[in-house]
Amino acid sequence: MNDYYVSILHGAGLTVGVSLAALVVSVLLGLLGAAAKLSGRPVLVIPATLYTTVIRGIPDLVLMLLVFYGGTIGVNALLEMAGSEATLDLNPFFAGVLTLGFIYGAYMTETFRGAIMAIPRGQFEAAAAFGMGPKQAFLRITAPQMVRYALPGFTNNWLVLIKATALVSLIGLQEMTYLAKQASAATRSPFAFLLFAGGLFLVYTWVSLQVLRKLNERYSLGTKRITL
């Protein structure tokens, strides 16, 4: 049985990889979505609003299966219509990363949008008065303050994303949930292996919270007393 525990530990590394890669995708989409919704241009606001509304209204499991199975079928049908003999075989890792990133990008969009709106408008005007361009103002004025305002919502999104990585087991990716289910089926002892996988998720969550707490303390300096 020790071999099963070792294999689950190996799968935990894949879970970490999926969640971190999906986080990068979701943050990029979140920043783009927030910029679009705050732009005031209907051509950008409408698609961004549809994105956040539709994605947050569809269950993660449905989107995961839709991208992995429906996306592959759809692309292959288009290739066939174009007269190409090429076919798309979507890798479960990339399917999981892109789907999770796409889903949580919608949540990150609202988190970042709210954080930017919490920054006093006068600071943007002051940056423009000092001759800062949009990029310089974002890096020096917006981003540091946005991090502080966004961290509570970002933390919640990240913790939910970690748990959502268990869904990629349904498309055949052998992360720790998948391996725990396989070990349970082979030994008919589901409680031990699933509890072990749950414990690993808790460890991952605890480490994440410690890192985010330190980050919150760093970006809250000068704004409130930090209680360690």
Backbone as a ProteinNet text record, in pm:
[ID]
protein_1_A
[PRIMARY]
MNDYYVSILHGAGLTVGVSLAALVVSVLLGLLGAAAKLSGRPVLVIPATLYTTVIRGIPDLVLMLLVFYGGTIGVNALLEMAGSEATLDLNPFFAGVLTLGFIYGAYMTETFRGAIMAIPRGQFEAAAAFGMGPKQAFLRITAPQMVRYALPGFTNNWLVLIKATALVSLIGLQEMTYLAKQASAATRSPFAFLLFAGGLFLVYTWVSLQVLRKLNERYSLGTKRITL
[TERTIARY]
81.8	0	85.6	211.7	298.3	320.7	322	341.8	227.4	107.5	-6.2	9.4	57.1	77.3	185.7	290.9	397.2	344.4	261.7	207	114.9	40	-46.6	37.8	150.8	242.4	296.3	327.7	372.3	260.4	138.1	24.6	1.9	41.9	27.9	113.6	229.6	313.6	243.7	170.8	96	-19.5	-82.1	-188.4	-135.8	-18.8	43	70.7	124.1	154.4	30.8	-76.9	-202.2	-257.2	-259.7	-318.3	-236.8	-104.7	-20.8	-29.7	-28.7	-41.7	-178.2	-282.5	-416.2	-426.3	-353.8	-354.1	-295.4	-185.4	-123.5	-221.9	-288.6	-385.9	-500.5	-549.9	-664.2	-626.9	-505.5	-462.8	-451	-393.1	-381.7	-519.3	-608.8	-745.2	-818.3	-792.4	-855.8	-813.4	-683	-634.6	-691.1	-693.5	-749.3	-899.4	-969.8	-1113	-1145.1	-1067.2	-1090	-1062.3	-955.2	-923.3	-1034.4	-1089.2	-1197	-1322.4	-1359.3	-1482.2	-1469.3	-1347.2	-1326.3	-1294.4	-1282.6	-1243.7	-1352.3	-1477.9	-1588.7	-1626.8	-1559.6	-1589.7	-1682.5	-1800.3	-1896.3	-1839.6	-1752.5	-1696.1	-1611.2	-1561.9	-1484.3	-1568.3	-1652.5	-1731.4	-1830.6	-1897.5	-2001.3	-1943.3	-1835.6	-1779.8	-1727.9	-1664.5	-1612.8	-1725.8	-1836.1	-1951.6	-2015.8	-2027.5	-2080.9	-1991.9	-1861.5	-1764.8	-1784	-1783.7	-1794.7	-1932.2	-2035.2	-2171.2	-2193.9	-2157.6	-2181.5	-2093.9	-1965.5	-1873.2	-1907.5	-1941.8	-1975.6	-2110.2	-2188.3	-2318.9	-2322	-2211.1	-2204.1	-2115.4	-2156.8	-2074.1	-1937.5	-1836.8	-1700.2	-1692.4	-1764.9	-1759.9	-1811.2	-1919.6	-1975.6	-1875.5	-1811.3	-1713.1	-1592	-1549.1	-1434.3	-1462.3	-1577	-1612.2	-1639.7	-1697.6	-1728.8	-1602	-1501	-1374.8	-1300	-1292.6	-1211	-1272.7	-1401.8	-1467.2	-1528.5	-1612.8	-1678.6	-1582.2	-1480.2	-1382	-1304	-1263.4	-1188.1	-1272.4	-1396.7	-1486.9	-1511.8	-1535.1	-1562.4	-1445.7	-1325.5	-1206.7	-1181.1	-1195.5	-1173.5	-1277.6	-1400.1	-1503.8	-1469.8	-1419.4	-1379.5	-1262.7	-1166.8	-1052.5	-1098.3	-1194.5	-1246.3	-1321.2	-1397.9	-1469.8	-1373.3	-1257.6	-1157.7	-1076.9	-1102.9	-1031.6	-898.9	-871.2	-744.7	-757.8	-651.5	-650.2	-592.9	-550.6	-495.8	-608.2	-572.9	-669.4	-608.9	-695	-651.6	-674.7	-567.9	-577	-536.1	-635.8	-609.8	-549.8	-435.1	-368.3	-449.1	-474.4	-554.2	-495.7	-361.2	-299.1	-334.9	-314.6	-343.7	-493.5	-573.8	-719.3	-760.8	-704.3	-736.1	-689.4	-565.7	-509.5	-589.3	-615	-686.3	-829.6	-895	-1033	-1041.5	-958.9	-959.5	-919	-817.2	-775	-884.7	-954.8	-1063.1	-1178.4	-1210.3	-1319.1	-1285.3	-1170	-1136.5	-1085.4	-1057.8	-1031	-1151.5	-1273	-1395	-1405.7	-1370.8	-1375.3	-1265.1	-1147.1	-1037.1	-1070.1	-1144	-1184.1	-1260.3	-1357.6	-1436.6	-1354.1	-1263.3	-1177.1	-1087.3	-1022.1	-932.2	-1009.2	-1125.9	-1207	-1246.4	-1291.4	-1328.6	-1210	-1092.8	-973.2	-931.1	-936.5	-898.6	-997.4	-1125.1	-1226.7	-1214.4	-1152	-1134.4	-1024.2	-939.1	-831.4	-892.1	-862.8	-918.9	-886.2	-986.7	-970.1	-864.3	-849.1	-752.8	-610	-580.2	-444.1	-410.8	-509.1	-487	-466.2	-542.3	-528.7	-393.3	-347.8	-217.2	-105.3	-119	-17.7	-10	-126.8	-128.4	-68	-93.1	-38	114.3	169.5	314.4	376.7	294.3	345.1	364	304.8	316.5	224.9	276.5	195.4	110.5	17.6	-69.4	8.2	113.5	191.5	263.6	328	401.5	307.4	191.4	93.8	41.1	22.2	-26.4	76.9	205	309.2	340.2	334.9	375.5	259.2	142.4	29.6	-77.1	-123.3	-238	-202.7	-100.6	-69.7	-39.8	49.6	77.9	-45.3	-133.1	-253.3	-358.3	-363.5	-459.8	-434.2	-306.6	-272.6	-334.4	-321.8	-375.9	-526.9	-595.4	-741.5	-788.7	-709.7	-752.8	-722.9	-627.6	-581.3	-690.9	-785.8	-890	-969.2	-1016	-1089	-999.8	-876.3	-780.3	-755.7	-743.2	-719.2	-834.2	-956.5	-1073.7	-1074.8	-1049.7	-1048.2	-940.5	-823.7	-713	-744	-803.2	-833.8	-940.3	-1037.9	-1139.1	-1077.6	-985.5	-917.9	-839	-772.4	-697.1	-788.7	-904.5	-998.3	-1054.6	-1069.9	-1126.7	-1033.3	-904.2	-811.6	-851.6	-931.7	-977.7	-1062.2	-1122.4	-1208	-1129.6	-1000.3	-923.7	-904.6	-931.6	-924.2	-1030.1	-1137.5	-1246.8	-1210.2	-1105.5	-1062.6	-934.8	-902.3	-792.8	-657.1	-647.9	-519.1	-490	-374.7	-344.8	-285.6	-366.1	-325.2	-366.8	-351.9	-362.7	-504.9	-607.1	-743.4	-767.1	-719.9	-732.2	-660.2	-538	-459.7	-519	-577.8	-643	-764.1	-839.6	-954.3	-908.1	-798.4	-746.3	-699.4	-630.6	-583.7	-701.7	-805.3	-923.8	-992.2	-1000	-1064	-982.3	-849.5	-763.4	-759.4	-767	-753.2	-885.8	-991.6	-1122.6	-1112.1	-1025.7	-1008.1	-1010.4	-1127.2	-1133.5	-1105.4	-1144.6	-1134.2	-989.1	-897.4	-757.7	-695.6	-714.8	-648.7	-713.2	-845.1	-911.5	-883.6	-874.7	-838.8	-696.2	-606.9	-468.7	-464	-541.1	-546.4	-605.5	-709.6	-767.9	-669.1	-586.9	-483.6	-379.9	-344.9	-249.1	-306.9	-436	-501.1	-497.1	-517.7	-514.3	-374.7	-272.8	-134.5	-105.6	-147.4	-127.4	-200	-321	-398.9	-330.9	-280.1	-214.3	-90.1	-9.2	110.5	70.5	-32.9	-80.4	-123.9	-194.9	-241.5	-126.5	-21.5	94.6	163.4	178.2	242	158	28.1	-60.2	-70	-59.4	-60.9	61.7	177.7	300.3	289.8	230.2	213.3	118.6	14.5	-80.3	-13.1	71.7	144	237.3	301.4	395.1	323.4	208.2	138.9	45.2	36.1	-46.9	36.4	168.4	254.1	213.8	201.5	166.3	18.1	-62.2	-207.4	-280.4	-223.2	-285.4	-181.1	-209.5	-118.6	-131.3	-17.9	-17.8	-9.8	-102.1	-101.8	-47.8	66.5	128.7	77.2
-120.8	0	126.5	114.2	231.4	287.1	195.8	241.9	332.7	306.1	390.8	530.9	536.2	667.3	745.9	677.3	744.2	798.3	718.2	762.6	883.3	886.3	1001.7	1126	1107.4	1220.3	1273.7	1183.5	1227.1	1303.3	1253.3	1322.4	1460	1476.3	1606.8	1712.3	1669	1761.7	1810	1719.8	1757.7	1851.5	1827.6	1916	2057.2	2067.5	2198.7	2266	2187.8	2243.7	2294.2	2216	2256.8	2384.3	2389.2	2504.6	2631.2	2621.5	2740.1	2789.8	2696	2735.7	2798.7	2740.7	2797	2933.8	2952.9	3082.6	3190.2	3158.2	3254.5	3294.8	3194.6	3222.6	3308.3	3275.3	3348.3	3492.3	3514.3	3650.6	3735.7	3678.7	3752.9	3787.4	3689.5	3716	3814.4	3803.6	3894.8	4039.3	4060.6	4196	4251.7	4168	4212.5	4240.7	4152.7	4171.1	4295.8	4319.1	4438.4	4564.9	4564.3	4680.2	4705.8	4597.5	4612.4	4670.3	4620.7	4666.6	4809.5	4853.1	4988.9	5087.2	5037.2	5123.8	5222.6	5187	5273.7	5262.4	5175.9	5157.4	5037.1	5058.6	4947.7	4826.8	4849.9	4739	4648	4699.8	4619.2	4579.4	4669.6	4643.8	4530.1	4528.1	4426.6	4284.4	4257.6	4121.1	4081.5	4175.9	4144.6	4113.6	4186.7	4161.8	4026.7	3994.7	3864	3751.2	3772.6	3671.7	3643.5	3748.4	3726.6	3672.9	3714.5	3670.1	3524	3489.2	3353.1	3251.8	3280.9	3184.6	3160.7	3264.1	3246.2	3177.8	3167.9	3104.2	2958.6	2907.1	2767.8	2687.9	2570.7	2490	2456.6	2451.6	2422.1	2288.4	2189.1	2055.5	2057.4	2130.1	2138.1	2202.4	2310.3	2378.2	2289	2214.7	2125.8	2021.4	1955.7	1853.9	1915.1	2034.6	2101.7	2136.4	2188.4	2224.8	2100.7	1999.4	1882.3	1798.4	1771.5	1687.1	1770	1867.1	1948	2032.3	2089	2171.4	2091.5	1971.3	1885.9	1847.4	1808.1	1769.4	1888.3	2005.9	2124.6	2164.1	2164.3	2201.9	2100.7	1972.9	1869.8	1879.7	1915.2	1933.5	2050.2	2158.2	2273.6	2240	2162.2	2121.5	2034.3	1946.1	1859.7	1940.6	2040.7	2126.3	2206.5	2240.2	2317.3	2228.3	2098	2005.6	1958.7	1984.5	1943.3	1803.3	1727.3	1592.8	1591.8	1708.9	1719.2	1705.6	1654.1	1639.9	1696.1	1741.1	1796.4	1693.5	1662.2	1573.3	1654.8	1706	1798.8	1726.9	1775.5	1719.6	1750.3	1649.7	1674.7	1782.7	1791.3	1893	2033.3	2056.3	2188.1	2216.4	2112.9	2132	2175.1	2109.2	2144.8	2283.7	2316.4	2448.3	2559.4	2543	2646.9	2663.5	2551.2	2559.6	2625.9	2581.8	2642.4	2789.2	2819	2957.5	3043.8	2989.6	3062.6	3086.3	2985.7	2998.8	3102.8	3087.1	3175.5	3310.9	3324.9	3457.1	3547.9	3490.8	3569.7	3621.7	3537	3580.4	3682.3	3659.3	3753.7	3889.2	3887.6	4013.4	4101.6	4044.5	4122.9	4161.6	4074.2	4106.4	4225.2	4221.8	4330.5	4458.9	4445.3	4563.7	4635.4	4559.2	4619.3	4683.6	4618.6	4672.8	4804.5	4812.1	4935.9	5047.2	5013.2	5114.7	5166.1	5088.1	5131.4	5235.8	5249	5348.6	5487	5586	5720.6	5774.3	5830.9	5881.7	5991.5	6066.5	6175.5	6130.6	6006.2	5957.2	5937	5896	5883.4	6021.3	6118.6	6254.4	6313.3	6283.9	6332.9	6270.9	6142.3	6076	6139.6	6170.9	6236.7	6375.7	6446.4	6580.3	6578.1	6470.5	6456.7	6408.9	6390.1	6351.8	6202.4	6120.5	5975.1	5926.9	5837.3	5774.2	5663.9	5604.9	5499.2	5380.9	5336.4	5222.5	5256.5	5373.2	5414	5434.6	5494.4	5516.1	5383.8	5286.8	5156.1	5088.1	5089.7	5020	5087.4	5219.9	5292.5	5329.6	5349	5396.3	5288.8	5234.1	5142.9	5006.1	4942.8	4803.9	4784.2	4865.3	4841.2	4851.4	4950.2	4964.9	4860.5	4822.5	4721.8	4589.2	4556.1	4429.9	4424.3	4533.9	4536.3	4519.2	4588.9	4578.8	4444.4	4386.5	4264.2	4137.1	4144	4021.6	3939.3	3999.2	3914.7	3833.9	3900.8	3828.1	3733	3773.9	3688.2	3560.7	3574.8	3457.6	3358.5	3408	3319.5	3248.7	3325.3	3264.8	3157.9	3184.8	3090.3	2961.1	2973.3	2853.5	2768.5	2833.9	2758.4	2693.9	2764.3	2708.3	2582.4	2586	2468.9	2347	2365.6	2253.2	2210.3	2305.1	2272.9	2188.6	2182.1	2098.6	1951	1913.4	1774.6	1738.1	1838	1810.7	1757.6	1791.6	1747.4	1596	1531.3	1385.2	1323.2	1396.7	1345	1339.4	1412.1	1407.9	1325.3	1246.5	1151.4	1198.5	1318.6	1367.4	1301.3	1240.6	1160.5	1244.9	1339.2	1415.3	1337.1	1397.3	1315.1	1264.9	1337.1	1286.5	1162.3	1167.7	1053.3	931.6	951.5	840.6	788.1	876.8	832.2	745.2	782.2	700.7	565.6	565.4	439.3	348.1	405.5	325.9	272.9	353.4	310.3	193.4	201.1	93	-34.8	-20.8	-139.2	-209.9	-133.7	-192.4	-203	-145.2	-140.8	-75.5	23.9	98.8	247.8	298.8	437.6	541.2	511.8	613.3	657.7	562.6	595.6	682.1	644	715.5	850.8	857.5	985.1	1082.1	1028.3	1112.6	1164.5	1081.3	1122.8	1235.3	1219.4	1324	1452.6	1438.2	1556.3	1626.9	1548.8	1607.4	1684.2	1631.5	1702.3	1834.2	1833.5	1958.7	2060.4	2013.1	2103.2	2161.5	2078.5	2127.2	2234	2207	2301.8	2433.1	2421.7	2540.2	2618.9	2548.9	2615.5	2690.4	2627.3	2693.6	2817.7	2805.1	2918.8	3034.4	3003.3	3107.3	3178.3	3102.7	3166	3262.7	3221.4	3307.6	3432.8	3414.5	3528	3620.3	3565.5	3650.2	3740	3684.3	3764.4	3872.1	3836.7	3933.4	4044.9	4008.5	4108.5	4203.6	4149.8	4233.5	4330.1	4280.4	4364.7	4481.8	4457.8	4563.6	4644.6	4607.9	4684.4	4775.1	4777.4	4862.1	5008.5	5074.9	5216.3	5242.2	5137.1	5156.7	5107.7	5010.4	4960	4884.4	4863.6	4787.4	4640	4575	4432	4348.7	4257.2	4164.3	4030.9	3992.4	3866.4	3750
0	0	0	45.4	47.4	-92.2	-192.8	-330.8	-375.5	-328.2	-364.2	-305.6	-182.4	-120.5	-193.8	-237.4	-311.8	-444.6	-512.7	-640.8	-621.6	-511.3	-483	-457.6	-389	-366.8	-499.3	-591.5	-724.5	-795.9	-779.6	-839	-778.9	-651.7	-587.2	-658.2	-708.9	-784.8	-910.4	-976.5	-1096.2	-1060.1	-945.7	-899.5	-877.8	-817.4	-795.9	-930	-1025.4	-1156.9	-1229	-1224.1	-1290.1	-1227.7	-1094.9	-1027.3	-1050.6	-1046.3	-1067.1	-1211.3	-1306.1	-1446.9	-1473.3	-1415.4	-1431.6	-1365.1	-1254.8	-1187.1	-1277.5	-1345.2	-1435.8	-1545.7	-1604	-1709.8	-1656.2	-1537.9	-1481.5	-1446	-1396.9	-1363.1	-1489.3	-1595	-1720.8	-1776.8	-1777.4	-1825.9	-1734.7	-1604.7	-1510.4	-1530.8	-1554.2	-1579	-1709	-1812.7	-1940.5	-1928.2	-1857.8	-1840.3	-1759.6	-1651.8	-1570.2	-1650.3	-1728.9	-1812.7	-1914.3	-1970.3	-2068.5	-2004.4	-1885.9	-1822	-1770.5	-1740.9	-1691.6	-1803	-1925.2	-2036.7	-2075.6	-2049.3	-2088.3	-2234.9	-2308.3	-2450.2	-2466.5	-2523.3	-2537.1	-2610.2	-2709.6	-2785.2	-2696.9	-2584.6	-2489.1	-2368	-2322.2	-2201.9	-2223.4	-2337.5	-2361.8	-2365.2	-2442.8	-2440.6	-2302.1	-2230.5	-2097.6	-2000.4	-2011.2	-1924.9	-1956.2	-2083.2	-2122.6	-2070.7	-2082.1	-2034.3	-1886.1	-1803.6	-1659.3	-1620.1	-1689.4	-1655.2	-1693.4	-1815.5	-1864.5	-1791.8	-1778.9	-1718.2	-1572.1	-1499.7	-1358.3	-1339.1	-1447.1	-1436.7	-1479.5	-1533.3	-1578.9	-1484.3	-1439.2	-1348.2	-1408.1	-1322.2	-1367.1	-1439.3	-1388	-1446.7	-1590.3	-1614.3	-1749.2	-1844.8	-1801.8	-1886.2	-1913.1	-1810.8	-1827.1	-1935.8	-1926.7	-2025	-2162.1	-2161.2	-2287.1	-2363.8	-2293.3	-2359.7	-2406.1	-2320.5	-2353.2	-2464.6	-2453.8	-2553.9	-2667.2	-2628.9	-2731.4	-2811.5	-2743.2	-2813.7	-2916.3	-2878.9	-2971.1	-3092.2	-3066.6	-3176.1	-3268.8	-3210.2	-3289.6	-3378.1	-3322.3	-3400.7	-3511.6	-3480.6	-3583	-3694.4	-3658.5	-3760.9	-3852.3	-3794.8	-3874.9	-3966.4	-3914.2	-3997	-4113.7	-4085.6	-4191	-4296.9	-4252.9	-4346.8	-4433.4	-4376.6	-4451.3	-4545	-4542.7	-4630.2	-4577	-4448.8	-4388.5	-4330	-4340.1	-4283	-4141.5	-4095	-3959.4	-3856.4	-3740.6	-3630.9	-3502.8	-3414.5	-3286.6	-3177.2	-3105.1	-2989.6	-2867.4	-2795.9	-2687	-2567	-2522.1	-2405.2	-2278.7	-2192.4	-2071.6	-1981.7	-1974.1	-1889.1	-1938.9	-2068.6	-2123.6	-2122.2	-2143.4	-2136.9	-1996.5	-1896	-1757.7	-1721.7	-1761.4	-1730	-1797.6	-1927.3	-2001.3	-1952	-1921.3	-1874.6	-1738	-1644.1	-1510.7	-1517.3	-1598.7	-1613.1	-1673	-1772.8	-1837.4	-1740.3	-1659.1	-1561.9	-1455.6	-1393.4	-1281.7	-1327.6	-1457.6	-1511.7	-1496.8	-1505.1	-1487.7	-1344.7	-1247.5	-1108.2	-1078.9	-1136.8	-1118.1	-1180.2	-1290.5	-1354.3	-1256.6	-1188.1	-1093.2	-971.4	-929.4	-815.6	-847.5	-963.6	-1001.7	-1032.5	-1093	-1123.6	-994.7	-896.3	-768.5	-698.3	-708.1	-643.5	-706.9	-838.5	-907.5	-876.5	-869.5	-839.7	-696.4	-607.5	-468.5	-453.2	-553.3	-548	-575.5	-490.9	-513.3	-652.1	-716.6	-852.4	-861.5	-755.6	-756.3	-777.5	-741.4	-759	-906.9	-985.5	-1129.3	-1192.3	-1145	-1196.9	-1158.3	-1036	-992.2	-1075.7	-1107.9	-1190	-1327.8	-1384	-1514.9	-1506.4	-1393.9	-1375.6	-1366.2	-1313.4	-1303.9	-1434.5	-1535.6	-1666.7	-1685.7	-1599	-1613.6	-1726	-1807.5	-1908.5	-1846.8	-1923.2	-1868.9	-1810.4	-1880.1	-1831.6	-1702.7	-1697.7	-1578.5	-1460.8	-1486.6	-1379.8	-1325.5	-1414.4	-1368.3	-1278.6	-1321.1	-1246.4	-1112.8	-1108.9	-988.9	-896.5	-953.3	-873.1	-855.9	-968.1	-963.4	-907.5	-965.1	-929	-780.8	-717.5	-574.8	-485.7	-515.5	-432.6	-468.8	-595.5	-638.7	-567.6	-548.6	-482.2	-343.5	-268.3	-131.4	-130.5	-219.7	-223.8	-280.7	-369.3	-437.9	-359	-266.4	-200.8	-132	-59.2	2.7	-99.6	-206	-310.1	-386.9	-412.2	-482	-402.2	-271.4	-185.6	-196.2	-189.8	-202.5	-337.5	-444.3	-578.2	-589.1	-533.9	-541.6	-465.7	-347.8	-268.9	-338.9	-400.8	-475.6	-598.5	-663.8	-780.8	-744.2	-627.7	-582.7	-573.8	-511.6	-497.5	-632.3	-723.7	-855.1	-940.2	-903.7	-980.6	-975	-874.2	-866.4	-987.4	-1053.5	-1169.1	-1288.2	-1296.7	-1413.2	-1413	-1299.9	-1296.4	-1386.7	-1413.2	-1496.1	-1643.4	-1684.5	-1824.3	-1839.9	-1737.2	-1748.6	-1701.6	-1646.3	-1596.3	-1462.6	-1451	-1332.9	-1220.7	-1170.5	-1052.3	-928.1	-810.5	-688.7	-663.2	-705.4	-687.2	-772.4	-896.5	-986.8	-928.4	-880.5	-826.6	-696.5	-616.9	-493	-525.3	-629.4	-671.6	-725.4	-800.8	-853	-740.4	-642.8	-528.5	-448.3	-434.3	-360.4	-429.4	-563.6	-638.1	-632.7	-634.9	-636.3	-501.6	-392.4	-258.7	-184.3	-242.4	-176.8	-38.7	-30.8	93.6	62.5	23.5	-23.1	85	207.3	311.5	331.7	340.4	371.1	262.3	136.2	27.3	-0.3	5.2	-17	97.7	220.1	334.2	318.1	266.3	242.7	139	30.9	-72.1	-14.4	67.6	130.9	221.7	291.8	377.4	297.4	180.5	94.2	44.1	11.4	-28.1	86	209	324.2	345	325.7	338.5	234.2	111.4	1.9	32	85.7	121.6	232.7	332.9	446.1	400.4	315.7	263	182.7	101.5	21.9	111.8	219.2	309.8	378.5	412.6	475.9	380.5	255.5	155.6	131.4	117.8	91.9	212.8	332.5	452.8	456.4	422.7	417.4	310.3	197.1	89.4	132.7	204.9	253.5	351.6	439.2	533.9	460.7	356.3	280.9	215.6	155.1	83.1	172	300.2	393.2	482.5	463.9	546	530.3	643.4	640	633	627.7	618.6	744.3	812.9	934.5	1014.6	1141.5	1225.2	1192.6	1173.5	1136.9	1264.1	1279.9	1392.6	1346.5	1398.7	1358	1440.9
[MASK]
++++++++++++++++++++++++++++++++++++++++++++++++++++++++++++++++++++++++++++++++++++++++++++++++++++++++++++++++++++++++++++++++++++++++++++++++++++++++++++++++++++++++++++++++++++++++++++++++++++++++++++++++++++++++++++++++++++

